[in-house]
Amino acid sequence: MTVIESQSSSPAALLRAAAVVVLIAVGIFLPRLLRATSVVYSTLTTIAIFAVMCYGVDIVLSYLGEVSLGHTLFWAVGGYTAANLSVKYGLNGWSTAVVTIVLCIIGAGFLGAVTLRTREFVFSLVTYAAAVVAYEIAFNWDAIGGSDGIVGISALKLPFGFAAYVGGTQEELWPVAFALLLLTLAFIGRFRRSRLGTTALMVQMNPALAASLGVDPRKVRLAVFVISAPITGLAGWLYAYQRAYVGPDMFETYFLVMMLTAVVVVGRRVLVGPLTGTAILIAQQNLLSLGGDWNKIILGSVLALVLIFWPAGLIGLFRRFGKART
């Protein structure tokens, strides 16, 4: 039995290793293939950051079956933490990242304990209300930036003992963003195969069966919600260094619609789904932009069209065509 399991798992392990090699090669050579201009590096860095942002929402939507409208809160927590701690106290990137993770876990633990008692649209409304309250606090509390936000965030510094990596330009931030994306993909892949991931899926698909097996649905839902928050928070953390400014605009609906659209456009529970969706949307906005308002119209229209006509995303559409041909 052990031999059979090891033989069956070996090809999967080799496939995952090959995928990692391919992704690393993409990170090294893709900017050069695209002529390595500042626009290219800015676009790739933004895609990586926004994709990580979307993976936090993807966990909640795909494994809890809930639509979180409050993940802009964790996105903003990351940005404001990086800004305040670096500007006011001169902390390096490692320190601000650790504080971001801790604050997101605490915030998600509190918010999840309250909101996960509800389901579906009530859950969505409560999480959205939490984000609105956080926006008002950020807008009116001068101690954390107020309506003007915080400008002049210094370049990202990541000390490694004998030296420090400094990300002061888009080209220098790209390796950091790409590494964060790879770590996120590895974490999501591990989560999908973990006991928590499979249990969460069972709780979503068949809560009665889960309860009969002794599973506490509330604890499972809370655990999934809590681990989703630092993912989105770390994206906001790096976004603050990328644009050297944070403000109440981090709570804008644009980011929320971006998260939801990037997740559903390809399909739920697809590992590279949010990354692919983000790449499509950001490439259109950065390389084929029609203007700020038009970009928002396109983003909202894509979300509406997918939800109305292709609720299973592009993957579902391809499967339907495949069945029709056979």
mmCIF file of C-alpha atoms in Angstrom:
data_model
loop_
_atom_site.group_PDB
_atom_site.id
_atom_site.type_symbol
_atom_site.label_atom_id
_atom_site.label_comp_id
_atom_site.label_asym_id
_atom_site.label_seq_id
_atom_site.Cartn_x
_atom_site.Cartn_y
_atom_site.Cartn_z
ATOM 1 C CA MET A 1 0.000 0.000 0.000
ATOM 2 C CA THR A 2 2.816 2.388 0.871
ATOM 3 C CA VAL A 3 4.624 1.629 -2.367
ATOM 4 C CA ILE A 4 1.484 2.273 -4.398
ATOM 5 C CA GLU A 5 0.846 5.581 -2.636
ATOM 6 C CA SER A 6 4.437 6.718 -3.106
ATOM 7 C CA GLN A 7 4.353 5.789 -6.779
ATOM 8 C CA SER A 8 1.076 7.607 -7.335
ATOM 9 C CA SER A 9 2.232 10.695 -5.493
ATOM 10 C CA SER A 10 5.619 10.868 -7.204
ATOM 11 C CA PRO A 11 4.309 12.107 -10.604
ATOM 12 C CA ALA A 12 2.236 14.751 -8.815
ATOM 13 C CA ALA A 13 5.285 15.902 -6.876
ATOM 14 C CA LEU A 14 7.354 16.019 -10.059
ATOM 15 C CA LEU A 15 4.614 17.994 -11.789
ATOM 16 C CA ARG A 16 4.505 20.511 -8.960
ATOM 17 C CA ALA A 17 8.303 20.844 -9.030
ATOM 18 C CA ALA A 18 8.207 21.399 -12.788
ATOM 19 C CA ALA A 19 5.516 24.048 -12.339
ATOM 20 C CA VAL A 20 7.676 25.856 -9.784
ATOM 21 C CA VAL A 21 10.651 25.828 -12.176
ATOM 22 C CA VAL A 22 8.467 27.204 -14.964
ATOM 23 C CA LEU A 23 7.087 29.971 -12.750
ATOM 24 C CA ILE A 24 10.581 30.991 -11.620
ATOM 25 C CA ALA A 25 11.730 31.067 -15.245
ATOM 26 C CA VAL A 26 8.751 33.258 -16.089
ATOM 27 C CA GLY A 27 9.708 35.687 -13.342
ATOM 28 C CA ILE A 28 13.271 35.888 -14.613
ATOM 29 C CA PHE A 29 12.715 36.094 -18.353
ATOM 30 C CA LEU A 30 9.235 37.584 -18.849
ATOM 31 C CA PRO A 31 10.222 41.226 -18.174
ATOM 32 C CA ARG A 32 13.089 40.910 -20.647
ATOM 33 C CA LEU A 33 10.870 39.329 -23.274
ATOM 34 C CA LEU A 34 8.546 42.319 -22.877
ATOM 35 C CA ARG A 35 11.490 44.746 -23.376
ATOM 36 C CA ALA A 36 11.913 45.430 -19.633
ATOM 37 C CA THR A 37 10.643 49.005 -19.670
ATOM 38 C CA SER A 38 9.455 50.792 -16.539
ATOM 39 C CA VAL A 39 5.856 50.333 -17.728
ATOM 40 C CA VAL A 40 6.403 46.592 -18.072
ATOM 41 C CA TYR A 41 7.901 46.272 -14.605
ATOM 42 C CA SER A 42 5.135 48.421 -13.127
ATOM 43 C CA THR A 43 2.468 46.309 -14.830
ATOM 44 C CA LEU A 44 3.994 42.991 -13.755
ATOM 45 C CA THR A 45 4.490 44.187 -10.178
ATOM 46 C CA THR A 46 0.902 45.410 -9.994
ATOM 47 C CA ILE A 47 -0.397 42.119 -11.394
ATOM 48 C CA ALA A 48 1.540 40.167 -8.762
ATOM 49 C CA ILE A 49 0.360 42.405 -5.906
ATOM 50 C CA PHE A 50 -3.278 42.432 -6.989
ATOM 51 C CA ALA A 51 -3.257 38.677 -7.599
ATOM 52 C CA VAL A 52 -2.089 38.091 -4.016
ATOM 53 C CA MET A 53 -4.819 40.483 -2.868
ATOM 54 C CA CYS A 54 -7.411 38.409 -4.728
ATOM 55 C CA TYR A 55 -6.252 35.059 -3.340
ATOM 56 C CA GLY A 56 -7.452 36.083 0.114
ATOM 57 C CA VAL A 57 -10.965 36.559 -1.243
ATOM 58 C CA ASP A 58 -10.665 33.391 -3.322
ATOM 59 C CA ILE A 59 -10.231 31.226 -0.210
ATOM 60 C CA VAL A 60 -13.401 32.624 1.364
ATOM 61 C CA LEU A 61 -15.479 32.441 -1.819
ATOM 62 C CA SER A 62 -14.234 29.045 -3.004
ATOM 63 C CA TYR A 63 -14.067 27.178 0.303
ATOM 64 C CA LEU A 64 -16.727 28.879 2.417
ATOM 65 C CA GLY A 65 -19.121 29.774 -0.391
ATOM 66 C CA GLU A 66 -19.385 33.281 1.042
ATOM 67 C CA VAL A 67 -18.826 36.648 -0.638
ATOM 68 C CA SER A 68 -16.652 38.781 1.622
ATOM 69 C CA LEU A 69 -17.181 42.475 0.910
ATOM 70 C CA GLY A 70 -14.863 43.437 3.729
ATOM 71 C CA HIS A 71 -11.467 42.276 2.494
ATOM 72 C CA THR A 72 -10.612 45.842 1.512
ATOM 73 C CA LEU A 73 -10.272 46.260 5.276
ATOM 74 C CA PHE A 74 -7.329 43.832 5.405
ATOM 75 C CA TRP A 75 -5.907 45.299 2.189
ATOM 76 C CA ALA A 76 -5.911 48.724 3.870
ATOM 77 C CA VAL A 77 -4.523 47.345 7.150
ATOM 78 C CA GLY A 78 -1.444 46.176 5.254
ATOM 79 C CA GLY A 79 -0.979 49.509 3.535
ATOM 80 C CA TYR A 80 -1.512 51.644 6.620
ATOM 81 C CA THR A 81 0.717 49.415 8.747
ATOM 82 C CA ALA A 82 3.602 49.685 6.286
ATOM 83 C CA ALA A 83 3.134 53.428 5.933
ATOM 84 C CA ASN A 84 2.823 54.339 9.600
ATOM 85 C CA LEU A 85 5.560 52.068 10.931
ATOM 86 C CA SER A 86 8.073 52.923 8.209
ATOM 87 C CA VAL A 87 7.476 56.671 8.144
ATOM 88 C CA LYS A 88 7.014 57.315 11.871
ATOM 89 C CA TYR A 89 9.297 54.676 13.368
ATOM 90 C CA GLY A 90 11.671 53.763 10.552
ATOM 91 C CA LEU A 91 10.929 50.032 10.729
ATOM 92 C CA ASN A 92 12.155 47.832 7.893
ATOM 93 C CA GLY A 93 10.003 45.726 5.588
ATOM 94 C CA TRP A 94 10.281 42.519 7.612
ATOM 95 C CA SER A 95 8.988 44.240 10.748
ATOM 96 C CA THR A 96 6.095 45.951 9.001
ATOM 97 C CA ALA A 97 5.159 42.663 7.303
ATOM 98 C CA VAL A 98 5.084 40.776 10.615
ATOM 99 C CA VAL A 99 2.922 43.459 12.239
ATOM 100 C CA THR A 100 0.623 43.365 9.209
ATOM 101 C CA ILE A 101 0.145 39.611 9.598
ATOM 102 C CA VAL A 102 -0.555 39.911 13.334
ATOM 103 C CA LEU A 103 -3.054 42.755 12.922
ATOM 104 C CA CYS A 104 -4.866 40.968 10.110
ATOM 105 C CA ILE A 105 -5.164 37.773 12.148
ATOM 106 C CA ILE A 106 -6.521 39.680 15.155
ATOM 107 C CA GLY A 107 -8.930 41.695 13.026
ATOM 108 C CA ALA A 108 -10.141 38.663 11.082
ATOM 109 C CA GLY A 109 -10.544 36.664 14.284
ATOM 110 C CA PHE A 110 -12.799 39.329 15.778
ATOM 111 C CA LEU A 111 -14.719 40.059 12.572
ATOM 112 C CA GLY A 112 -15.067 36.365 11.728
ATOM 113 C CA ALA A 113 -16.357 35.452 15.170
ATOM 114 C CA VAL A 114 -19.146 37.991 14.700
ATOM 115 C CA THR A 115 -19.966 37.692 11.002
ATOM 116 C CA LEU A 116 -19.650 33.934 10.473
ATOM 117 C CA ARG A 117 -22.715 33.421 12.642
ATOM 118 C CA THR A 118 -24.599 34.739 9.614
ATOM 119 C CA ARG A 119 -24.752 33.347 6.076
ATOM 120 C CA GLU A 120 -24.859 34.539 2.476
ATOM 121 C CA PHE A 121 -26.087 38.108 1.910
ATOM 122 C CA VAL A 122 -26.169 38.927 5.642
ATOM 123 C CA PHE A 123 -22.514 37.903 5.907
ATOM 124 C CA SER A 124 -21.684 40.072 2.899
ATOM 125 C CA LEU A 125 -23.507 43.095 4.302
ATOM 126 C CA VAL A 126 -21.881 42.801 7.720
ATOM 127 C CA THR A 127 -18.367 42.505 6.258
ATOM 128 C CA TYR A 128 -19.068 45.466 3.983
ATOM 129 C CA ALA A 129 -20.291 47.481 6.966
ATOM 130 C CA ALA A 130 -17.031 46.710 8.777
ATOM 131 C CA ALA A 131 -15.054 48.062 5.818
ATOM 132 C CA VAL A 132 -17.189 51.218 5.758
ATOM 133 C CA VAL A 133 -16.573 51.816 9.464
ATOM 134 C CA ALA A 134 -12.838 51.305 8.952
ATOM 135 C CA TYR A 135 -12.887 53.796 6.067
ATOM 136 C CA GLU A 136 -14.512 56.452 8.244
ATOM 137 C CA ILE A 137 -11.913 55.873 10.957
ATOM 138 C CA ALA A 138 -9.038 56.128 8.465
ATOM 139 C CA PHE A 139 -10.536 59.244 6.873
ATOM 140 C CA ASN A 140 -11.101 61.122 10.122
ATOM 141 C CA TRP A 141 -8.274 59.933 12.387
ATOM 142 C CA ASP A 142 -5.290 62.197 11.779
ATOM 143 C CA ALA A 143 -3.025 59.975 13.878
ATOM 144 C CA ILE A 144 -2.943 57.393 11.090
ATOM 145 C CA GLY A 145 -3.053 59.819 8.186
ATOM 146 C CA GLY A 146 -6.554 61.232 8.076
ATOM 147 C CA SER A 147 -8.129 62.371 4.818
ATOM 148 C CA ASP A 148 -4.729 63.302 3.346
ATOM 149 C CA GLY A 149 -3.203 59.889 3.951
ATOM 150 C CA ILE A 150 0.533 59.342 4.386
ATOM 151 C CA VAL A 151 2.992 60.402 1.723
ATOM 152 C CA GLY A 152 6.719 59.908 1.385
ATOM 153 C CA ILE A 153 6.915 56.234 2.305
ATOM 154 C CA SER A 154 10.558 55.259 2.048
ATOM 155 C CA ALA A 155 11.819 52.495 -0.234
ATOM 156 C CA LEU A 156 11.234 48.939 0.911
ATOM 157 C CA LYS A 157 14.213 47.633 2.892
ATOM 158 C CA LEU A 158 14.639 43.929 3.610
ATOM 159 C CA PRO A 159 17.768 43.279 5.731
ATOM 160 C CA PHE A 160 19.472 39.899 5.404
ATOM 161 C CA GLY A 161 22.065 40.326 8.160
ATOM 162 C CA PHE A 162 25.146 41.058 6.078
ATOM 163 C CA ALA A 163 23.272 43.173 3.531
ATOM 164 C CA ALA A 164 19.856 44.620 2.746
ATOM 165 C CA TYR A 165 17.735 44.448 -0.362
ATOM 166 C CA VAL A 166 16.270 47.838 -1.272
ATOM 167 C CA GLY A 167 13.222 48.083 -3.517
ATOM 168 C CA GLY A 168 13.126 51.688 -4.583
ATOM 169 C CA THR A 169 12.034 51.274 -8.202
ATOM 170 C CA GLN A 170 9.471 49.165 -10.024
ATOM 171 C CA GLU A 171 12.279 46.993 -11.372
ATOM 172 C CA GLU A 172 13.616 46.409 -7.856
ATOM 173 C CA LEU A 173 10.142 45.716 -6.439
ATOM 174 C CA TRP A 174 9.338 43.120 -9.097
ATOM 175 C CA PRO A 175 11.444 40.297 -7.513
ATOM 176 C CA VAL A 176 9.788 40.948 -4.141
ATOM 177 C CA ALA A 177 6.298 40.972 -5.651
ATOM 178 C CA PHE A 178 7.057 37.836 -7.644
ATOM 179 C CA ALA A 179 8.423 36.048 -4.580
ATOM 180 C CA LEU A 180 5.313 37.011 -2.601
ATOM 181 C CA LEU A 181 3.164 35.659 -5.432
ATOM 182 C CA LEU A 182 5.080 32.350 -5.495
ATOM 183 C CA LEU A 183 4.761 31.968 -1.729
ATOM 184 C CA THR A 184 1.048 32.680 -1.977
ATOM 185 C CA LEU A 185 0.576 30.089 -4.724
ATOM 186 C CA ALA A 186 2.509 27.540 -2.666
ATOM 187 C CA PHE A 187 0.390 28.315 0.401
ATOM 188 C CA ILE A 188 -2.885 28.084 -1.533
ATOM 189 C CA GLY A 189 -1.777 24.827 -3.144
ATOM 190 C CA ARG A 190 -0.923 23.382 0.248
ATOM 191 C CA PHE A 191 -4.201 24.625 1.704
ATOM 192 C CA ARG A 192 -6.188 22.950 -1.078
ATOM 193 C CA ARG A 193 -4.605 19.594 -0.172
ATOM 194 C CA SER A 194 -4.743 20.140 3.591
ATOM 195 C CA ARG A 195 -7.212 18.697 6.044
ATOM 196 C CA LEU A 196 -8.638 22.164 6.692
ATOM 197 C CA GLY A 197 -9.172 22.785 2.987
ATOM 198 C CA THR A 198 -10.996 19.506 2.380
ATOM 199 C CA THR A 199 -13.022 19.909 5.569
ATOM 200 C CA ALA A 200 -14.015 23.462 4.622
ATOM 201 C CA LEU A 201 -15.172 22.240 1.233
ATOM 202 C CA MET A 202 -17.218 19.506 2.894
ATOM 203 C CA VAL A 203 -18.769 22.051 5.267
ATOM 204 C CA GLN A 204 -19.761 24.161 2.270
ATOM 205 C CA MET A 205 -21.082 21.305 0.121
ATOM 206 C CA ASN A 206 -22.720 19.163 2.801
ATOM 207 C CA PRO A 207 -22.882 20.771 6.261
ATOM 208 C CA ALA A 208 -25.119 17.981 7.593
ATOM 209 C CA LEU A 209 -22.533 15.342 6.669
ATOM 210 C CA ALA A 210 -19.764 17.443 8.227
ATOM 211 C CA ALA A 211 -21.719 17.788 11.461
ATOM 212 C CA SER A 212 -22.421 14.035 11.549
ATOM 213 C CA LEU A 213 -18.663 13.411 11.342
ATOM 214 C CA GLY A 214 -18.055 15.580 14.384
ATOM 215 C CA VAL A 215 -16.870 18.663 12.505
ATOM 216 C CA ASP A 216 -17.665 22.039 14.032
ATOM 217 C CA PRO A 217 -18.621 24.159 10.979
ATOM 218 C CA ARG A 218 -18.205 27.431 12.862
ATOM 219 C CA LYS A 219 -14.609 26.672 13.868
ATOM 220 C CA VAL A 220 -13.728 25.571 10.343
ATOM 221 C CA ARG A 221 -15.264 28.682 8.789
ATOM 222 C CA LEU A 222 -13.486 30.915 11.287
ATOM 223 C CA ALA A 223 -10.117 29.265 10.626
ATOM 224 C CA VAL A 224 -10.473 29.699 6.856
ATOM 225 C CA PHE A 225 -11.529 33.332 7.213
ATOM 226 C CA VAL A 226 -8.617 34.093 9.537
ATOM 227 C CA ILE A 227 -5.960 32.626 7.253
ATOM 228 C CA SER A 228 -7.394 34.508 4.273
ATOM 229 C CA ALA A 229 -6.858 37.927 5.865
ATOM 230 C CA PRO A 230 -3.021 38.083 6.044
ATOM 231 C CA ILE A 231 -2.798 37.125 2.361
ATOM 232 C CA THR A 232 -4.749 40.194 1.285
ATOM 233 C CA GLY A 233 -3.014 42.221 4.007
ATOM 234 C CA LEU A 234 0.477 41.435 2.685
ATOM 235 C CA ALA A 235 -0.622 42.559 -0.765
ATOM 236 C CA GLY A 236 -1.655 45.911 0.712
ATOM 237 C CA TRP A 237 1.668 46.030 2.584
ATOM 238 C CA LEU A 238 3.668 45.800 -0.646
ATOM 239 C CA TYR A 239 1.281 48.118 -2.504
ATOM 240 C CA ALA A 240 2.096 50.883 -0.020
ATOM 241 C CA TYR A 241 5.796 50.621 -0.878
ATOM 242 C CA GLN A 242 5.050 50.471 -4.579
ATOM 243 C CA ARG A 243 3.269 53.801 -4.760
ATOM 244 C CA ALA A 244 4.893 55.425 -1.674
ATOM 245 C CA TYR A 245 1.513 56.628 -0.446
ATOM 246 C CA VAL A 246 -1.548 55.324 1.369
ATOM 247 C CA GLY A 247 -4.868 56.995 1.938
ATOM 248 C CA PRO A 248 -8.581 56.312 2.391
ATOM 249 C CA ASP A 249 -8.748 55.481 -1.320
ATOM 250 C CA MET A 250 -7.510 51.980 -0.405
ATOM 251 C CA PHE A 251 -11.091 51.318 0.686
ATOM 252 C CA GLU A 252 -12.486 52.227 -2.749
ATOM 253 C CA THR A 253 -15.012 49.915 -4.340
ATOM 254 C CA TYR A 254 -12.614 49.507 -7.271
ATOM 255 C CA PHE A 255 -10.393 47.176 -5.242
ATOM 256 C CA LEU A 256 -13.369 45.156 -4.041
ATOM 257 C CA VAL A 257 -14.709 44.718 -7.577
ATOM 258 C CA MET A 258 -11.198 43.829 -8.750
ATOM 259 C CA MET A 259 -10.965 41.066 -6.136
ATOM 260 C CA LEU A 260 -14.329 39.548 -6.996
ATOM 261 C CA THR A 261 -13.922 39.832 -10.766
ATOM 262 C CA ALA A 262 -10.449 38.291 -10.816
ATOM 263 C CA VAL A 263 -11.718 35.322 -8.797
ATOM 264 C CA VAL A 264 -14.903 34.564 -10.755
ATOM 265 C CA VAL A 265 -13.779 35.369 -14.314
ATOM 266 C CA VAL A 266 -11.764 32.137 -14.632
ATOM 267 C CA GLY A 267 -13.600 30.011 -12.078
ATOM 268 C CA ARG A 268 -13.504 29.091 -8.429
ATOM 269 C CA ARG A 269 -11.056 26.579 -6.950
ATOM 270 C CA VAL A 270 -8.631 27.012 -9.854
ATOM 271 C CA LEU A 271 -5.125 27.571 -8.490
ATOM 272 C CA VAL A 272 -4.027 30.055 -11.161
ATOM 273 C CA GLY A 273 -7.544 31.462 -11.594
ATOM 274 C CA PRO A 274 -7.139 34.715 -9.623
ATOM 275 C CA LEU A 275 -3.686 35.254 -11.169
ATOM 276 C CA THR A 276 -5.023 34.798 -14.692
ATOM 277 C CA GLY A 277 -8.036 37.009 -14.041
ATOM 278 C CA THR A 278 -5.873 39.722 -12.509
ATOM 279 C CA ALA A 279 -3.416 39.590 -15.409
ATOM 280 C CA ILE A 280 -6.226 40.072 -17.933
ATOM 281 C CA LEU A 281 -7.743 43.011 -16.062
ATOM 282 C CA ILE A 282 -4.485 44.827 -15.233
ATOM 283 C CA ALA A 283 -3.066 44.305 -18.723
ATOM 284 C CA GLN A 284 -6.158 45.960 -20.157
ATOM 285 C CA GLN A 285 -5.936 48.884 -17.742
ATOM 286 C CA ASN A 286 -2.179 49.471 -18.039
ATOM 287 C CA LEU A 287 -1.513 48.570 -21.663
ATOM 288 C CA LEU A 288 -4.889 49.096 -23.370
ATOM 289 C CA SER A 289 -6.388 51.736 -21.121
ATOM 290 C CA LEU A 290 -9.450 53.698 -22.217
ATOM 291 C CA GLY A 291 -9.259 56.098 -19.267
ATOM 292 C CA GLY A 292 -9.975 55.843 -15.549
ATOM 293 C CA ASP A 293 -13.779 55.930 -15.724
ATOM 294 C CA TRP A 294 -13.941 53.625 -18.738
ATOM 295 C CA ASN A 295 -11.639 51.133 -17.036
ATOM 296 C CA LYS A 296 -13.985 51.009 -14.055
ATOM 297 C CA ILE A 297 -16.972 50.568 -16.370
ATOM 298 C CA ILE A 298 -15.223 47.687 -18.128
ATOM 299 C CA LEU A 299 -14.296 46.088 -14.802
ATOM 300 C CA GLY A 300 -17.846 46.276 -13.478
ATOM 301 C CA SER A 301 -19.306 45.083 -16.787
ATOM 302 C CA VAL A 302 -17.022 42.046 -16.859
ATOM 303 C CA LEU A 303 -18.097 41.087 -13.329
ATOM 304 C CA ALA A 304 -21.786 41.480 -14.199
ATOM 305 C CA LEU A 305 -21.511 39.528 -17.467
ATOM 306 C CA VAL A 306 -19.654 36.647 -15.851
ATOM 307 C CA LEU A 307 -22.121 36.373 -12.976
ATOM 308 C CA ILE A 308 -25.134 36.525 -15.328
ATOM 309 C CA PHE A 309 -24.019 34.389 -18.275
ATOM 310 C CA TRP A 310 -21.022 32.318 -17.060
ATOM 311 C CA PRO A 311 -21.341 31.888 -13.270
ATOM 312 C CA ALA A 312 -18.834 29.024 -13.429
ATOM 313 C CA GLY A 313 -16.290 31.304 -15.161
ATOM 314 C CA LEU A 314 -14.252 30.626 -18.275
ATOM 315 C CA ILE A 315 -13.432 27.121 -17.029
ATOM 316 C CA GLY A 316 -17.127 26.296 -16.914
ATOM 317 C CA LEU A 317 -17.581 27.770 -20.376
ATOM 318 C CA PHE A 318 -14.765 25.647 -21.805
ATOM 319 C CA ARG A 319 -16.203 22.523 -20.165
ATOM 320 C CA ARG A 320 -19.605 23.257 -21.674
ATOM 321 C CA PHE A 321 -18.098 23.600 -25.158
ATOM 322 C CA GLY A 322 -16.116 20.398 -24.589
ATOM 323 C CA LYS A 323 -19.264 18.455 -23.693
ATOM 324 C CA ALA A 324 -21.119 19.956 -26.659
ATOM 325 C CA ARG A 325 -18.416 18.734 -29.059
ATOM 326 C CA THR A 326 -18.444 15.218 -27.644
#
